[in-house]
Short mmCIF file of C-alpha atoms in Angstrom, two decimals:
data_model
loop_
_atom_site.label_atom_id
_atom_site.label_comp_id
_atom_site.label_asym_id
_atom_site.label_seq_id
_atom_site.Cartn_x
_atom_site.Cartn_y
_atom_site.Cartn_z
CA UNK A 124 24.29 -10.47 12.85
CA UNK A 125 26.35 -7.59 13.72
CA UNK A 126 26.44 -6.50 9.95
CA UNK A 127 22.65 -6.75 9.46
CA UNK A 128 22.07 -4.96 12.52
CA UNK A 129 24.67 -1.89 11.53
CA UNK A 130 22.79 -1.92 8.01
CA UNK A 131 19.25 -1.71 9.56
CA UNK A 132 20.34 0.91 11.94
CA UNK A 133 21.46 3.61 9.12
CA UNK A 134 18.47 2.76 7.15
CA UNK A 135 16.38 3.46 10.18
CA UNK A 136 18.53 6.04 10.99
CA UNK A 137 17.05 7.67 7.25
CA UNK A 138 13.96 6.70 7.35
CA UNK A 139 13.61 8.44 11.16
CA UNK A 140 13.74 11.49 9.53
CA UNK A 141 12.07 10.85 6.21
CA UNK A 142 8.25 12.54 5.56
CA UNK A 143 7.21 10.41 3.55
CA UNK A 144 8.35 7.17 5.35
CA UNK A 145 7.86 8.03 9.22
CA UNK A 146 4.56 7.88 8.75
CA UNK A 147 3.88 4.11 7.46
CA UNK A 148 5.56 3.00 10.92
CA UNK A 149 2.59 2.78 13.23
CA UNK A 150 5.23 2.44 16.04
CA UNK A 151 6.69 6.09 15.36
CA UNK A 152 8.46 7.81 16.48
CA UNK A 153 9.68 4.82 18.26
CA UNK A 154 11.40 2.00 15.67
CA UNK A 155 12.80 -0.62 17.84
CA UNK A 156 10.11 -3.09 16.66
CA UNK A 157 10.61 -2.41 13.11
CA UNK A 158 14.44 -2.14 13.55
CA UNK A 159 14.09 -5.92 15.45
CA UNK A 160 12.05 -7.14 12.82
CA UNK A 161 13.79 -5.80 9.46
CA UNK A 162 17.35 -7.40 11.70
CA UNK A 163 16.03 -10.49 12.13
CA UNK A 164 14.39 -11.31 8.48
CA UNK A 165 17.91 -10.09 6.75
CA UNK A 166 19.92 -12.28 8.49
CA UNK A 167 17.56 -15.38 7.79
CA UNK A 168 17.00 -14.09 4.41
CA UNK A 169 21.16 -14.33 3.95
CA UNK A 170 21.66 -17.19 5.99
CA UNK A 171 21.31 -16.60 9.48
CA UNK A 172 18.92 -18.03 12.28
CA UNK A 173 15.22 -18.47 12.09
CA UNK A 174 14.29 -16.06 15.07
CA UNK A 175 12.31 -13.89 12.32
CA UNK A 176 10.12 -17.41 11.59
CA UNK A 177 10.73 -18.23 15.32
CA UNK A 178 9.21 -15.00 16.12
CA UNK A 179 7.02 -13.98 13.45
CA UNK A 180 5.73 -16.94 11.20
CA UNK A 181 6.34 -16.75 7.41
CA UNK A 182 7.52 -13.23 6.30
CA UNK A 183 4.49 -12.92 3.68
CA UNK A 184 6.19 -9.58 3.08
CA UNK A 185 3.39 -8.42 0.62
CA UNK A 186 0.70 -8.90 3.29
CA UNK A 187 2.49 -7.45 6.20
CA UNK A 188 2.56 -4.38 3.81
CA UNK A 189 -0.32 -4.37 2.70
CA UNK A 190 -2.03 -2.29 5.25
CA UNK A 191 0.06 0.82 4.22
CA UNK A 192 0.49 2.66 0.77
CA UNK A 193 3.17 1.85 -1.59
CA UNK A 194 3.69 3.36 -4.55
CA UNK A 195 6.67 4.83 -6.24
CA UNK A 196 7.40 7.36 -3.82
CA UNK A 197 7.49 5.29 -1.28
CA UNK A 198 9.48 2.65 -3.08
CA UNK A 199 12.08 5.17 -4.36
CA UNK A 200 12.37 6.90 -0.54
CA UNK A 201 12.79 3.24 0.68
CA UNK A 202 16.25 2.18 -1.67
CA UNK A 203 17.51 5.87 -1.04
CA UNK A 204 17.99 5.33 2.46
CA UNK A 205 18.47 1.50 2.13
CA UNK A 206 21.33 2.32 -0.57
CA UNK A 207 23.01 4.93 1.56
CA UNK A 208 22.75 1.97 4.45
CA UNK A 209 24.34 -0.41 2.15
CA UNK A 210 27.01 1.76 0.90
CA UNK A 211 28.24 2.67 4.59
CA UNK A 212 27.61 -0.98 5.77
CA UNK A 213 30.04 -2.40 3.19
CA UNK A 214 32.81 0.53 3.19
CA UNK A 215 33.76 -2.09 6.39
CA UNK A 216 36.99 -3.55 4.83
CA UNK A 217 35.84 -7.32 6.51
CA UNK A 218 33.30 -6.69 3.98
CA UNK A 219 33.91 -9.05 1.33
CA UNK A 220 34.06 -7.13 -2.62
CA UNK A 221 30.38 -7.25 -4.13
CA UNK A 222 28.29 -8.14 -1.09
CA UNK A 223 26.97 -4.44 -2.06
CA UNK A 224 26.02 -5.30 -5.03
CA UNK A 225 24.12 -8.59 -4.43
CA UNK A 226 22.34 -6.69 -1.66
CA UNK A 227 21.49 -4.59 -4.14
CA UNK A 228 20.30 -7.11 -6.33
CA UNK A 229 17.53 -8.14 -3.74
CA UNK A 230 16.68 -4.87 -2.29
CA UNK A 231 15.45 -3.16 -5.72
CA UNK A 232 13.31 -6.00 -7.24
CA UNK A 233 11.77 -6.60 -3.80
CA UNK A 234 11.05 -3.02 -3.17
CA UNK A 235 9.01 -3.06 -6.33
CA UNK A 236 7.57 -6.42 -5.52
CA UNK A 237 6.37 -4.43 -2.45
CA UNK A 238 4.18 -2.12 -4.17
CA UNK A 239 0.86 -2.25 -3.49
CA UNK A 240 -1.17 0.97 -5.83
CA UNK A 241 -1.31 -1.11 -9.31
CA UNK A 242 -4.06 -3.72 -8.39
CA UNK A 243 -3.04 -7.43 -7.70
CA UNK A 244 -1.15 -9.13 -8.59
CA UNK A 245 1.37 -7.00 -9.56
CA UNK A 246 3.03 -8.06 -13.09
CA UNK A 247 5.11 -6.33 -15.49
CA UNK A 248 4.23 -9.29 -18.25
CA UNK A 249 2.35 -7.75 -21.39
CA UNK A 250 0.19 -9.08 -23.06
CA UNK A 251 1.00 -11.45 -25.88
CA UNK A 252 -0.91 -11.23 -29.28
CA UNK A 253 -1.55 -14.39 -30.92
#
């Protein structure tokens, strides 16, 4: 828990100070909430307890966004600060080689998945001719 919550804290840390971000937190200035709630779904996402489910219900991340604009910008401005977290959070020696990279591996696909400005559902299948 202690990593996940050292991760979320220099993302928020980013995004606290980020103009295009700041203002999709309704809670803002004040991120406690979103810091609590990004904490608790990473650690169940990896592995951890249920307090997000306890807590929350099903993470339905797309609908929970849903409500605020993402596009590009505000997927790229996300992984900029949520890379610079990662990088920092795994410079810890305990952390074990490539847990970087397989945070990685989640964090860009799902930002994307998160984008909401291209209609629904979002797909990057083309069309097939036949």
């Amino acid at each position: 828990m202690e990593f996940f919550e050292r991760l979320v804290d220099t993302f928020y840390e980013g995004v606290a100070t980020d103009e295009v971000l700041l203002p999709l937190y309704p809670e803002q200035p004040d991120l406690t909430g979103a810091r609590h709630r990004l904490t608790l779904f990473l650690a169940q996402y990896w592995g951890g307890p249920t307090t997000y489910m306890d807590e929350r219900g099903h993470p339905r991340l797309r609908m929970r966004h849903f409500p605020f604009h993402v596009g590009p910008l505000e997927r790229d401005r996300w992984l900029v600060h949520m890379a610079a977290a990662v990088e920092q959070a795994c410079a810890d020696s305990a952390v074990p080689d490539g847990v970087a990279d397989e945070l990685m591996a989640y964090f860009v696909p799902a930002a994307e998945h998160l984008r909401n400005d291209t209609g629904l559902p979002i797909s990057s299948a083309r069309p097939t001719s036949g």
